[in-house]
Short mmCIF file of C-alpha atoms in Angstrom, two decimals:
data_model
loop_
_atom_site.label_atom_id
_atom_site.label_comp_id
_atom_site.label_asym_id
_atom_site.label_seq_id
_atom_site.Cartn_x
_atom_site.Cartn_y
_atom_site.Cartn_z
CA MET A 15 -26.43 76.97 38.04
CA TYR A 16 -23.15 75.03 37.92
CA PHE A 17 -25.09 71.75 37.56
CA ILE A 18 -27.14 73.16 34.68
CA LEU A 19 -23.97 74.38 32.96
CA ARG A 20 -22.40 70.92 33.23
CA LEU A 21 -25.52 69.33 31.71
CA LEU A 22 -25.41 71.82 28.84
CA ILE A 23 -21.75 71.10 28.11
CA LEU A 24 -22.35 67.35 28.30
CA SER A 25 -25.28 67.60 25.89
CA LEU A 26 -23.04 69.40 23.40
CA LEU A 27 -20.23 66.85 23.71
CA LEU A 28 -22.32 63.66 23.59
CA PRO A 29 -22.81 63.68 19.79
CA ALA A 30 -19.05 63.96 19.31
CA PHE A 31 -18.41 61.12 21.76
CA ALA A 32 -21.00 58.96 20.00
CA ALA A 33 -19.47 59.65 16.59
CA PHE A 34 -16.01 58.73 17.88
CA ALA A 35 -17.27 55.50 19.44
CA ALA A 36 -19.01 54.53 16.18
CA SER A 37 -15.85 54.90 14.09
CA ALA A 38 -14.65 51.64 12.57
CA GLY A 39 -11.06 52.80 12.23
CA ARG A 40 -8.60 55.53 11.33
CA VAL A 41 -6.24 56.07 8.38
CA GLN A 42 -2.56 55.67 9.29
CA PHE A 43 -1.37 56.57 5.82
CA ALA A 44 -2.75 56.92 2.28
CA ILE A 45 -0.60 57.03 -0.85
CA GLY A 46 -1.77 57.76 -4.39
CA GLU A 47 -5.44 57.74 -5.33
CA VAL A 48 -7.37 56.69 -2.21
CA SER A 49 -10.97 57.66 -1.51
CA VAL A 50 -13.90 56.62 0.64
CA GLU A 51 -17.52 56.26 -0.43
CA SER A 52 -20.05 56.69 2.37
CA ALA A 53 -23.24 54.66 2.69
CA ASP A 54 -25.20 57.57 1.19
CA GLY A 55 -23.02 57.51 -1.95
CA THR A 56 -20.93 60.63 -1.25
CA ARG A 57 -17.24 60.26 -2.03
CA ARG A 58 -14.15 62.07 -0.75
CA SER A 59 -10.37 61.64 -0.76
CA LEU A 60 -8.76 59.94 2.23
CA LYS A 61 -5.74 61.23 4.11
CA LYS A 62 -3.83 60.36 7.25
CA GLY A 63 -5.95 60.81 10.39
CA ASP A 64 -9.34 60.47 8.67
CA THR A 65 -11.86 58.12 10.27
CA ILE A 66 -13.63 55.19 8.63
CA GLU A 67 -17.26 54.66 9.59
CA GLU A 68 -19.56 51.65 9.31
CA GLY A 69 -20.89 51.45 5.77
CA ASP A 70 -17.87 53.22 4.25
CA ALA A 71 -16.10 51.70 1.24
CA VAL A 72 -12.37 52.38 0.84
CA ILE A 73 -11.43 52.60 -2.84
CA THR A 74 -7.89 52.65 -4.22
CA GLY A 75 -6.72 53.50 -7.73
CA ALA A 76 -4.18 51.59 -9.80
CA ALA A 77 -1.29 52.97 -7.71
CA GLY A 78 -3.18 53.82 -4.51
CA ARG A 79 -2.82 52.12 -1.16
CA ALA A 80 -3.73 52.81 2.45
CA GLN A 81 -3.19 51.41 5.91
CA LEU A 82 -5.96 51.53 8.50
CA LEU A 83 -5.81 51.02 12.26
CA MET A 84 -9.18 49.61 13.26
CA SER A 85 -11.03 50.28 16.52
CA ASP A 86 -10.01 46.87 17.91
CA GLU A 87 -6.31 47.45 17.00
CA ALA A 88 -6.51 45.33 13.85
CA ILE A 89 -4.45 46.41 10.84
CA VAL A 90 -5.97 46.57 7.35
CA ALA A 91 -3.56 47.39 4.51
CA VAL A 92 -5.55 48.12 1.34
CA ARG A 93 -3.71 47.44 -1.92
CA PRO A 94 -4.05 49.07 -5.37
CA GLY A 95 -7.21 48.53 -7.42
CA THR A 96 -9.37 47.59 -4.43
CA ARG A 97 -12.88 48.30 -3.21
CA LEU A 98 -13.41 47.24 0.42
CA ARG A 99 -16.61 48.06 2.31
CA PHE A 100 -16.84 47.97 6.11
CA GLU A 101 -20.37 46.63 6.50
CA THR A 102 -20.21 46.32 10.30
CA TYR A 103 -17.19 47.05 12.48
CA ARG A 104 -17.92 47.51 16.17
CA TYR A 105 -15.71 47.44 19.21
CA SER A 106 -16.60 49.57 22.23
CA GLY A 107 -13.18 49.41 23.87
CA LYS A 108 -13.95 46.27 25.85
CA ALA A 109 -15.28 42.80 25.11
CA ASP A 110 -19.02 43.09 25.79
CA GLY A 111 -20.42 40.53 23.34
CA ASN A 112 -21.41 43.13 20.74
CA GLU A 113 -18.07 43.29 18.92
CA GLN A 114 -18.28 42.42 15.23
CA GLY A 115 -16.18 42.87 12.10
CA LEU A 116 -17.87 42.24 8.75
CA MET A 117 -16.15 43.45 5.57
CA ALA A 118 -17.16 43.06 1.92
CA LEU A 119 -14.33 42.75 -0.60
CA LEU A 120 -15.83 43.74 -3.95
CA ARG A 121 -12.57 43.73 -5.90
CA GLY A 122 -8.83 43.75 -5.30
CA SER A 123 -6.81 42.74 -2.27
CA PHE A 124 -5.79 43.71 1.24
CA ARG A 125 -3.72 42.36 4.11
CA SER A 126 -5.40 41.92 7.48
CA ILE A 127 -3.69 41.40 10.81
CA THR A 128 -6.64 40.74 13.08
CA GLY A 129 -7.11 42.55 16.38
CA ILE A 130 -9.16 41.98 19.49
CA ILE A 131 -12.30 40.87 17.63
CA GLY A 132 -10.38 38.22 15.71
CA ARG A 133 -8.59 36.98 18.82
CA LEU A 134 -11.48 36.92 21.29
CA LYS A 135 -14.48 36.32 19.03
CA PRO A 136 -13.31 34.94 15.66
CA LYS A 137 -16.82 33.87 14.65
CA ALA A 138 -17.78 37.56 14.67
CA TYR A 139 -15.13 38.36 12.03
CA ARG A 140 -16.00 37.66 8.38
CA ILE A 141 -14.98 38.82 4.93
CA THR A 142 -17.50 38.31 2.13
CA THR A 143 -16.93 38.48 -1.61
CA PRO A 144 -19.49 38.01 -4.40
CA THR A 145 -18.53 34.31 -4.54
CA ALA A 146 -17.58 33.18 -1.02
CA THR A 147 -17.05 33.91 2.69
CA ILE A 148 -13.69 33.99 4.49
CA GLY A 149 -13.45 33.31 8.23
CA ILE A 150 -10.45 33.35 10.54
CA ARG A 151 -8.81 32.13 13.72
CA GLY A 152 -6.55 34.96 14.94
CA THR A 153 -4.76 35.52 11.70
CA ASP A 154 -2.43 37.45 9.38
CA HIS A 155 -3.86 36.83 5.92
CA GLU A 156 -4.37 38.34 2.47
CA PRO A 157 -7.76 38.03 0.77
CA LEU A 158 -8.03 38.71 -2.98
CA TYR A 159 -11.10 38.90 -5.17
CA ILE A 160 -10.81 38.92 -8.97
CA PRO A 161 -14.16 39.74 -10.63
CA ILE A 162 -15.20 38.38 -14.00
CA PRO A 163 -13.58 40.81 -16.47
CA GLY A 164 -15.55 43.22 -18.59
CA PRO A 165 -14.98 43.80 -22.32
CA GLY A 166 -11.34 44.61 -23.00
CA GLU A 167 -10.20 43.80 -19.44
CA THR A 168 -7.46 41.27 -18.64
CA PRO A 169 -7.60 39.84 -15.11
CA VAL A 170 -4.36 39.10 -13.24
CA GLY A 171 -5.55 35.55 -12.65
CA PRO A 172 -8.62 33.28 -12.88
CA PRO A 173 -11.68 35.12 -11.47
CA GLY A 174 -12.82 34.15 -8.00
CA THR A 175 -12.00 34.44 -4.30
CA TYR A 176 -8.50 33.78 -2.97
CA ASP A 177 -6.94 33.87 0.48
CA LYS A 178 -3.28 33.53 1.42
CA VAL A 179 -2.37 32.85 5.06
CA ASN A 180 0.85 34.15 6.61
CA SER A 181 0.10 32.96 10.16
CA GLY A 182 -2.87 31.45 11.95
CA GLN A 183 -5.66 29.80 9.98
CA THR A 184 -8.57 30.80 7.78
CA PHE A 185 -11.29 29.08 5.78
CA ILE A 186 -13.06 29.81 2.51
CA GLU A 187 -16.68 28.71 2.28
CA ASN A 188 -19.41 28.78 -0.35
CA ALA A 189 -22.69 26.95 -0.95
CA SER A 190 -20.86 23.78 -2.02
CA GLY A 191 -18.28 23.39 0.73
CA ARG A 192 -15.46 24.72 2.85
CA ILE A 193 -11.67 24.47 2.85
CA ASP A 194 -9.28 25.28 5.72
CA ILE A 195 -6.07 27.18 4.94
CA GLY A 196 -2.93 27.16 7.08
CA PRO A 197 0.30 29.17 7.12
CA ASN A 198 2.02 29.59 3.73
CA GLN A 199 -1.01 28.20 1.95
CA ALA A 200 -3.63 29.72 -0.34
CA GLY A 201 -7.20 28.74 -1.11
CA PHE A 202 -9.55 29.51 -3.99
CA ALA A 203 -13.31 29.61 -4.56
CA PRO A 204 -14.45 29.85 -8.21
CA PRO A 205 -17.12 32.30 -9.39
CA THR A 206 -19.80 29.59 -9.54
CA PRO A 207 -21.22 28.49 -6.15
CA ASN A 208 -21.82 24.91 -7.36
CA ILE A 209 -18.06 24.21 -7.22
CA ALA A 210 -16.49 23.85 -3.75
CA PRO A 211 -13.40 25.85 -2.71
CA VAL A 212 -9.99 24.17 -3.02
CA ARG A 213 -6.60 24.51 -1.38
CA LEU A 214 -4.13 25.46 -4.11
CA PRO A 215 -0.99 23.32 -4.62
CA GLN A 216 1.09 26.50 -4.46
CA ILE A 217 0.61 30.23 -3.91
CA PRO A 218 -0.14 31.86 -7.31
CA ALA A 219 2.54 34.15 -8.71
CA PHE A 220 0.08 37.05 -8.94
CA MET A 221 -0.40 36.98 -5.15
CA ARG A 222 2.64 39.05 -4.30
CA ALA A 223 5.02 38.21 -1.48
CA THR A 224 4.33 39.73 1.92
CA PRO A 225 6.73 42.65 2.58
CA ALA A 226 8.92 42.66 5.68
CA ALA A 227 7.48 44.38 8.75
CA ASP A 228 9.35 47.56 9.57
CA GLY A 229 6.79 49.59 11.48
CA ASP A 230 6.19 52.47 9.05
CA GLY A 231 3.67 54.48 11.08
CA ASP A 232 2.10 51.33 12.51
CA LYS A 233 1.68 50.95 16.26
CA ARG A 234 1.65 47.18 15.95
CA GLY A 235 4.77 46.98 13.80
CA ALA A 236 3.09 45.65 10.65
CA ARG A 237 3.51 47.29 7.29
CA ASP A 238 2.23 46.53 3.82
#
């Protein structure tokens, strides 16, 4: 009887365990207009403690921002006016060869301080935009994607894919080539794939300076 009872309890708890294991990350804080759109199209507001699942897109308004602690201890600080989708983000709690972090930046910017996936298996960590792919080597960096503006819109800078590196190294790649980016450098890939990415002579003024780290609710001591 006791054995049967244990099996019954375990069967009830397994779905919860599976859901927890599948979570891509958790919200450390959310300020202003911050929401998440699930893979099925449903949308809800985000608050501290909420989980982020594979397929979710985090969306921030003009004054919204959020900081996420990912399952592999990476930090993702989402800035205002951003849409960032977590296509695949898997880490089981140990390096088993199945870990992977694939994010799609559809507009806006975020800061990423990579975790275990980026340190142990950097080839499994990628950020895609509509114009390019960004890869890393154990890095603190800031991707930015500026879409081609619609009628009446004024972009903050020339449309395309940008990446600014604070430490480590990244690359930007498209169909025409690849450029490596080191600390205190920024790279750019234009909207058209027939033009190769370039390393910019200086960091653009619209890519704001990285704030000082002061550990506001962040276990790893990084804050955006």
